C-alpha cells in the first residue's frame, strides 16, 4: 500500500502459484488456436495477423467477448487474487470489471526495432477532471516477463503530480476540454515535465503468478516485446460494490447479457464493440458470444453482480 501511494505501482509476488498461472497461459494459447485460423503455438511461422483474431494494440485482445471466456472467469475468481483487492479497499464485497481483455503478445523475430509498434503510447486511465484516486488497476502475469519481453512501463511517481500536471498543461486541453471518459494520452512534453519532477520510467518485470498493481493516475503504457518470448497477462480490476451506482449496475447487467467487454473500472461501463473495425478480420464465423459460455461459481456470480452478497431478508408471514 505504501508503494502504491508513493511510487504509484507495486508487485505482489506469487499471488497465485506459478503452476496455476502457467495453466492459464496454456488455456490462452488454446483460445488462440481454437479459432482455426492456422495459429500453432509450436510453429513460429504462424505468428502473424492472418492466423490470429483481431488484436487492438500491443497484443491486447478485447473483442469477441473474451472477458467472458471460462478460463478468464476462472482466473478472476481466484480467491488469493480477490483477497489482494479486498485488502486494498477494506471490503470483500467487490465487483470485477468485464475487463479490457487479455494481453497475448506474440513477437515476430523479423520485426525491426524502428517499427511503430515499439513507440510509447503514454496515457492514464482516468479523466483529468477527476484527480482523486478512482481505481487500482491490475495485471495478473502468466508467463516469465523480463526487461526485453514487453509489458508494463510505468512513469514512477507520476500519480503524485496528477492535479498539477493538468493545471500546468491546461492550454493543451483543446476546444472540447480534457477527456470526460477514463483515459487521457500524454505527449512528450508532458512526460518530460513529469521527469523533471523526478519521475522515472520503469519496465516492470515479473514472474508467472505475480500481480502488478498501479494507481490509475500513474502514467503508463504496454511495451511490445523486443525479444522472441511471448508475453501473456490478464487485466484484472475490482472495486467495492458501494462505489458502483445503480445506473452502472444496470449497464453491467446489459453487458453481461450481451457478453460485452468493458473498460478497466467496474464502476464505469464503456463497452468495446464486439467486432473489429478492420473488415479483413470481420470473419463470417466471428462469434457473437464467447467460444465457451461461462459457468460461474457463487463467488464469480457475486463479482459479476448477478447474485447479491447477502440474501434479501425474508418478510415475516402474517397470520390473520
Coordinates of C-alpha atoms in Angstrom, one line a residue:
X1 CA 0.0 0.0 0.0
X2 CA 2.9 2.3 0.7
X3 CA 4.4 1.7 -2.7
X4 CA 1.1 2.3 -4.4
X5 CA 0.9 5.6 -2.6
X6 CA 4.5 6.8 -3.2
X7 CA 5.6 5.1 -6.4
X8 CA 2.1 4.6 -8.0
X9 CA 2.7 0.9 -8.6
X10 CA 3.8 -2.3 -6.9
X11 CA 4.1 -6.1 -7.4
X12 CA 2.5 -8.7 -5.1
X13 CA 4.7 -11.7 -5.8
X14 CA 3.2 -15.2 -6.1
X15 CA -0.4 -14.1 -5.7
X16 CA -1.3 -17.4 -7.4
X17 CA 1.0 -20.3 -7.7
X18 CA 3.4 -20.3 -10.7
X19 CA 2.0 -23.6 -11.9
X20 CA -1.6 -22.3 -11.9
X21 CA -0.5 -19.2 -13.8
X22 CA 1.1 -21.3 -16.5
X23 CA -2.1 -23.4 -16.8
X24 CA -4.0 -20.2 -17.5
X25 CA -1.4 -19.3 -20.2
X26 CA -1.9 -22.8 -21.7
X27 CA -5.6 -22.2 -21.9
X28 CA -5.0 -18.8 -23.5
X29 CA -2.8 -20.5 -26.2
X30 CA -5.7 -22.9 -26.8
X31 CA -8.1 -19.9 -27.2
X32 CA -5.9 -18.5 -30.0
X33 CA -5.6 -21.9 -31.7
X34 CA -9.3 -22.6 -31.3
X35 CA -10.2 -20.0 -33.9
X36 CA -8.8 -22.3 -36.6
X37 CA -7.1 -19.6 -38.5
X38 CA -3.8 -21.5 -38.6
X39 CA -2.0 -20.4 -35.5
X40 CA 0.0 -23.1 -33.8
X41 CA 1.9 -22.3 -30.6
X42 CA 4.7 -24.8 -31.7
X43 CA 5.2 -23.2 -35.2
X44 CA 6.8 -19.8 -35.1
X45 CA 5.9 -19.2 -38.8
X46 CA 2.2 -18.9 -37.8
X47 CA 2.8 -15.8 -35.6
X48 CA 1.2 -13.3 -37.9
X49 CA -2.1 -11.4 -38.1
X50 CA -3.7 -13.6 -40.8
X51 CA -3.5 -16.6 -38.3
X52 CA -5.0 -14.7 -35.3
X53 CA -8.2 -13.0 -34.3
X54 CA -8.1 -9.2 -34.3
X55 CA -5.8 -7.6 -31.7
X56 CA -6.2 -3.9 -30.7
X57 CA -2.7 -2.8 -29.9
X58 CA 0.4 -4.4 -28.4
X59 CA -1.1 -7.8 -28.1
X60 CA -4.3 -6.7 -26.4
X61 CA -7.3 -8.9 -27.3
X62 CA -10.5 -7.1 -26.3
X63 CA -13.1 -8.3 -28.7
X64 CA -15.4 -11.3 -29.3
X65 CA -16.4 -11.4 -25.6
X66 CA -13.0 -12.7 -24.5
X67 CA -13.6 -11.2 -21.0
X68 CA -16.3 -13.8 -20.5
X69 CA -14.4 -16.9 -21.6
X70 CA -14.4 -19.6 -18.9
X71 CA -10.7 -19.5 -18.3
X72 CA -10.9 -15.7 -17.8
X73 CA -13.7 -16.0 -15.3
X74 CA -11.9 -18.8 -13.5
X75 CA -8.8 -16.6 -13.2
X76 CA -10.9 -13.6 -12.0
X77 CA -12.5 -15.9 -9.4
X78 CA -9.2 -16.9 -7.8
X79 CA -9.6 -16.4 -4.0
X80 CA -6.0 -15.2 -3.5
X81 CA -6.3 -12.6 -6.3
X82 CA -9.6 -11.3 -4.9
X83 CA -8.1 -11.1 -1.4
X84 CA -5.5 -8.6 -2.6
X85 CA -8.1 -6.1 -3.8
X86 CA -10.2 -6.7 -0.6
X87 CA -7.2 -5.6 1.4
X88 CA -6.8 -2.5 -0.8
X89 CA -10.4 -1.4 -0.4
X90 CA -11.1 -2.8 3.1
X91 CA -14.1 -4.9 2.0
X92 CA -14.6 -8.2 0.2
X93 CA -17.9 -7.1 -1.3
X94 CA -16.4 -6.4 -4.8
X95 CA -17.4 -6.2 -8.4
X96 CA -14.9 -7.1 -11.1
X97 CA -14.8 -5.4 -14.4
X98 CA -15.7 -7.2 -17.6
X99 CA -12.2 -6.1 -18.3
X100 CA -10.5 -4.8 -21.4
X101 CA -9.2 -8.2 -22.4
X102 CA -6.0 -10.2 -22.2
X103 CA -2.6 -9.4 -23.5
X104 CA -1.1 -12.2 -25.6
X105 CA 1.9 -10.6 -27.4
X106 CA 3.5 -13.0 -29.9
X107 CA 6.7 -11.2 -31.1
X108 CA 7.8 -11.7 -34.7
X109 CA 11.6 -12.0 -34.9
X110 CA 11.7 -10.2 -38.2
X111 CA 10.2 -7.0 -36.8
X112 CA 12.7 -4.1 -36.8
X113 CA 13.2 -2.1 -33.7
X114 CA 12.2 1.0 -35.7
X115 CA 8.7 -0.4 -36.1
X116 CA 6.0 2.0 -34.8
X117 CA 4.7 -0.9 -32.5
X118 CA 7.7 -0.1 -30.2
X119 CA 6.8 3.6 -29.8
X120 CA 5.5 4.7 -26.4
X121 CA 1.8 5.5 -26.1
X122 CA 1.9 7.1 -22.7
X123 CA -1.5 7.6 -21.0
X124 CA -3.5 7.5 -17.8
X125 CA -6.7 5.5 -17.4
X126 CA -8.5 8.3 -15.5
X127 CA -10.1 11.5 -16.7
X128 CA -8.0 14.7 -15.8
X129 CA -11.3 16.1 -14.5
X130 CA -11.2 13.6 -11.6
X131 CA -8.0 14.0 -9.6
X132 CA -8.6 11.8 -6.6
X133 CA -7.9 8.0 -6.6
X134 CA -10.6 6.3 -8.7
X135 CA -9.2 2.9 -9.4
X136 CA -6.4 0.5 -8.7
X137 CA -5.7 -1.4 -11.9
X138 CA -4.2 -4.9 -12.0
X139 CA -2.4 -7.3 -14.3
X140 CA -2.0 -11.0 -13.5
X141 CA 1.2 -12.1 -15.1
X142 CA 1.1 -15.6 -16.7
X143 CA 4.5 -16.0 -18.4
X144 CA 8.1 -15.0 -17.4
X145 CA 8.5 -11.4 -18.2
X146 CA 11.9 -9.8 -18.4
X147 CA 13.3 -6.5 -19.5
X148 CA 13.0 -7.2 -23.2
X149 CA 9.8 -9.3 -23.1
X150 CA 7.4 -6.4 -23.4
X151 CA 5.0 -5.5 -20.6
X152 CA 4.0 -2.6 -18.4
X153 CA 6.0 0.6 -18.5
X154 CA 5.2 3.0 -15.6
X155 CA 6.3 6.6 -15.1
X156 CA 7.1 6.0 -11.4
X157 CA 5.9 8.8 -9.1
X158 CA 3.7 10.5 -11.7
X159 CA 0.5 9.9 -9.7
X160 CA 1.9 12.3 -7.1
X161 CA 1.7 15.2 -9.6
X162 CA -1.7 14.4 -11.2
X163 CA -3.5 17.6 -10.3
X164 CA -0.5 19.8 -11.0
X165 CA 0.0 18.1 -14.4
X166 CA -3.3 19.1 -15.9
X167 CA -3.2 22.5 -14.3
X168 CA 0.2 23.1 -15.8
X169 CA -0.8 22.0 -19.3
X170 CA -4.3 23.4 -19.2
X171 CA -3.6 25.2 -22.5
X172 CA -3.4 21.8 -24.2
X173 CA -6.9 20.5 -23.3
X174 CA -8.3 21.8 -26.6
X175 CA -11.7 23.1 -27.5
X176 CA -13.6 20.1 -26.2
X177 CA -11.6 20.1 -22.9
X178 CA -10.0 17.1 -21.3
X179 CA -11.5 13.7 -21.9
X180 CA -14.5 13.0 -19.7
X181 CA -14.1 9.3 -20.2
X182 CA -11.5 7.4 -18.3
X183 CA -8.4 7.8 -20.5
X184 CA -6.1 10.6 -21.5
X185 CA -3.0 10.5 -23.6
X186 CA 0.2 12.5 -22.8
X187 CA 2.6 13.9 -25.3
X188 CA 6.4 14.0 -25.0
X189 CA 6.4 17.5 -23.4
X190 CA 4.1 16.3 -20.6
X191 CA 6.2 13.3 -19.9
X192 CA 9.4 15.3 -19.9
X193 CA 7.8 17.7 -17.4
X194 CA 7.0 14.8 -15.1
X195 CA 10.6 13.5 -15.5
X196 CA 11.8 17.0 -14.5
X197 CA 9.8 16.4 -11.2
X198 CA 11.9 13.3 -10.5
X199 CA 9.6 10.7 -12.1
X200 CA 11.3 7.9 -14.0
X201 CA 10.3 5.3 -16.5
X202 CA 10.4 1.7 -15.1
X203 CA 9.9 -1.5 -17.1
X204 CA 8.0 -3.8 -14.7
X205 CA 9.5 -7.3 -14.7
X206 CA 7.8 -10.3 -13.0
X207 CA 7.2 -14.0 -12.9
X208 CA 4.1 -16.1 -13.6
X209 CA 1.6 -15.7 -10.7
X210 CA 2.8 -12.2 -9.8
X211 CA 0.2 -9.5 -9.5
X212 CA 1.0 -6.0 -10.8
X213 CA -0.9 -3.1 -9.3
X214 CA -1.0 0.6 -10.2
X215 CA -2.9 3.7 -9.4
X216 CA -5.0 4.7 -12.4
X217 CA -3.4 8.2 -12.2
X218 CA 0.0 6.7 -12.9
X219 CA 1.3 7.3 -16.5
X220 CA 1.9 4.0 -18.2
X221 CA 1.8 2.1 -21.4
X222 CA 2.2 -1.5 -22.6
X223 CA 5.5 -2.1 -24.3
X224 CA 5.8 -4.6 -27.2
X225 CA 8.3 -7.4 -26.8
X226 CA 11.7 -6.9 -28.5
X227 CA 12.7 -10.4 -27.5
X228 CA 11.3 -13.6 -29.0
X229 CA 9.5 -14.5 -25.8
X230 CA 5.7 -14.4 -25.6
X231 CA 4.0 -12.1 -23.1
X232 CA 0.7 -13.3 -21.6
X233 CA -1.1 -11.3 -19.0
X234 CA -4.7 -10.8 -17.8
X235 CA -6.1 -7.4 -16.9
X236 CA -7.9 -7.6 -13.6
X237 CA -9.7 -4.8 -11.6
X238 CA -12.1 -5.0 -8.6
X239 CA -13.9 -2.2 -6.9
X240 CA -16.3 -2.1 -3.9
X241 CA -20.0 -2.6 -4.6
X242 CA -20.7 0.6 -2.7
X243 CA -18.8 2.6 -5.3
X244 CA -20.9 1.4 -8.2
X245 CA -24.0 3.4 -9.0
X246 CA -27.4 1.8 -9.7
X247 CA -27.1 3.0 -13.3
X248 CA -23.8 1.4 -13.7
X249 CA -25.2 -1.9 -12.2
X250 CA -27.9 -1.9 -14.9
X251 CA -25.3 -1.3 -17.6
X252 CA -23.2 -4.2 -16.2
X253 CA -26.3 -6.4 -16.4
X254 CA -26.7 -5.5 -20.1
X255 CA -23.0 -6.1 -20.7
X256 CA -23.2 -9.5 -19.1
X257 CA -26.3 -10.4 -21.2
X258 CA -24.5 -9.4 -24.4
X259 CA -21.2 -10.8 -23.2
X260 CA -19.5 -7.4 -23.9
X261 CA -16.1 -6.4 -22.8
X262 CA -15.8 -3.1 -20.8
X263 CA -13.2 -0.7 -19.6
X264 CA -11.0 -1.4 -16.6
X265 CA -13.1 0.4 -14.0
X266 CA -16.0 -1.8 -12.7
X267 CA -18.0 1.4 -11.9
X268 CA -17.7 2.9 -15.3
X269 CA -19.3 0.9 -18.1
X270 CA -17.8 1.7 -21.5
X271 CA -18.3 -1.3 -23.8
X272 CA -16.0 -2.3 -26.5
X273 CA -17.6 -3.1 -29.9
X274 CA -17.7 -6.8 -30.4
X275 CA -16.4 -6.9 -33.9
X276 CA -13.1 -5.3 -35.1
X277 CA -13.1 -2.2 -37.3
X278 CA -10.8 -3.9 -39.9
X279 CA -13.0 -5.6 -42.4
X280 CA -10.3 -8.1 -43.1
X281 CA -11.0 -9.5 -39.6
X282 CA -14.8 -9.4 -39.8
X283 CA -14.9 -13.1 -40.4
X284 CA -18.3 -14.7 -41.1
X285 CA -17.6 -17.1 -38.3
X286 CA -16.8 -14.4 -35.7
X287 CA -18.7 -15.3 -32.7
X288 CA -21.4 -13.1 -31.1
X289 CA -20.7 -14.7 -27.7
X290 CA -17.6 -16.3 -26.1
X291 CA -16.4 -19.5 -27.6
X292 CA -17.2 -21.2 -24.4
X293 CA -20.2 -20.0 -22.4
X294 CA -19.0 -19.3 -18.8
X295 CA -20.3 -21.2 -15.8
X296 CA -19.7 -19.1 -12.7
X297 CA -19.2 -20.1 -9.1
X298 CA -21.2 -18.4 -6.4
X299 CA -18.3 -16.0 -5.8
X300 CA -18.0 -15.4 -9.5
X301 CA -21.7 -14.5 -9.7
X302 CA -21.2 -12.1 -6.9
X303 CA -18.3 -10.5 -8.6
X304 CA -20.2 -10.2 -11.8
X305 CA -23.2 -8.6 -10.0
X306 CA -25.5 -11.5 -10.8
X307 CA -26.0 -12.5 -7.2
X308 CA -26.1 -10.3 -4.0
X309 CA -23.5 -10.8 -1.4
X310 CA -26.2 -11.3 1.3
X311 CA -29.6 -12.7 0.7
X312 CA -32.5 -10.3 0.9
X313 CA -34.4 -10.6 4.3
X314 CA -37.5 -12.7 4.2
X315 CA -40.6 -10.9 5.2
X316 CA -42.3 -12.5 8.1
X317 CA -45.5 -14.3 7.4
X318 CA -48.6 -12.6 8.9
X319 CA -51.2 -15.0 10.1
X320 CA -54.6 -13.5 10.0

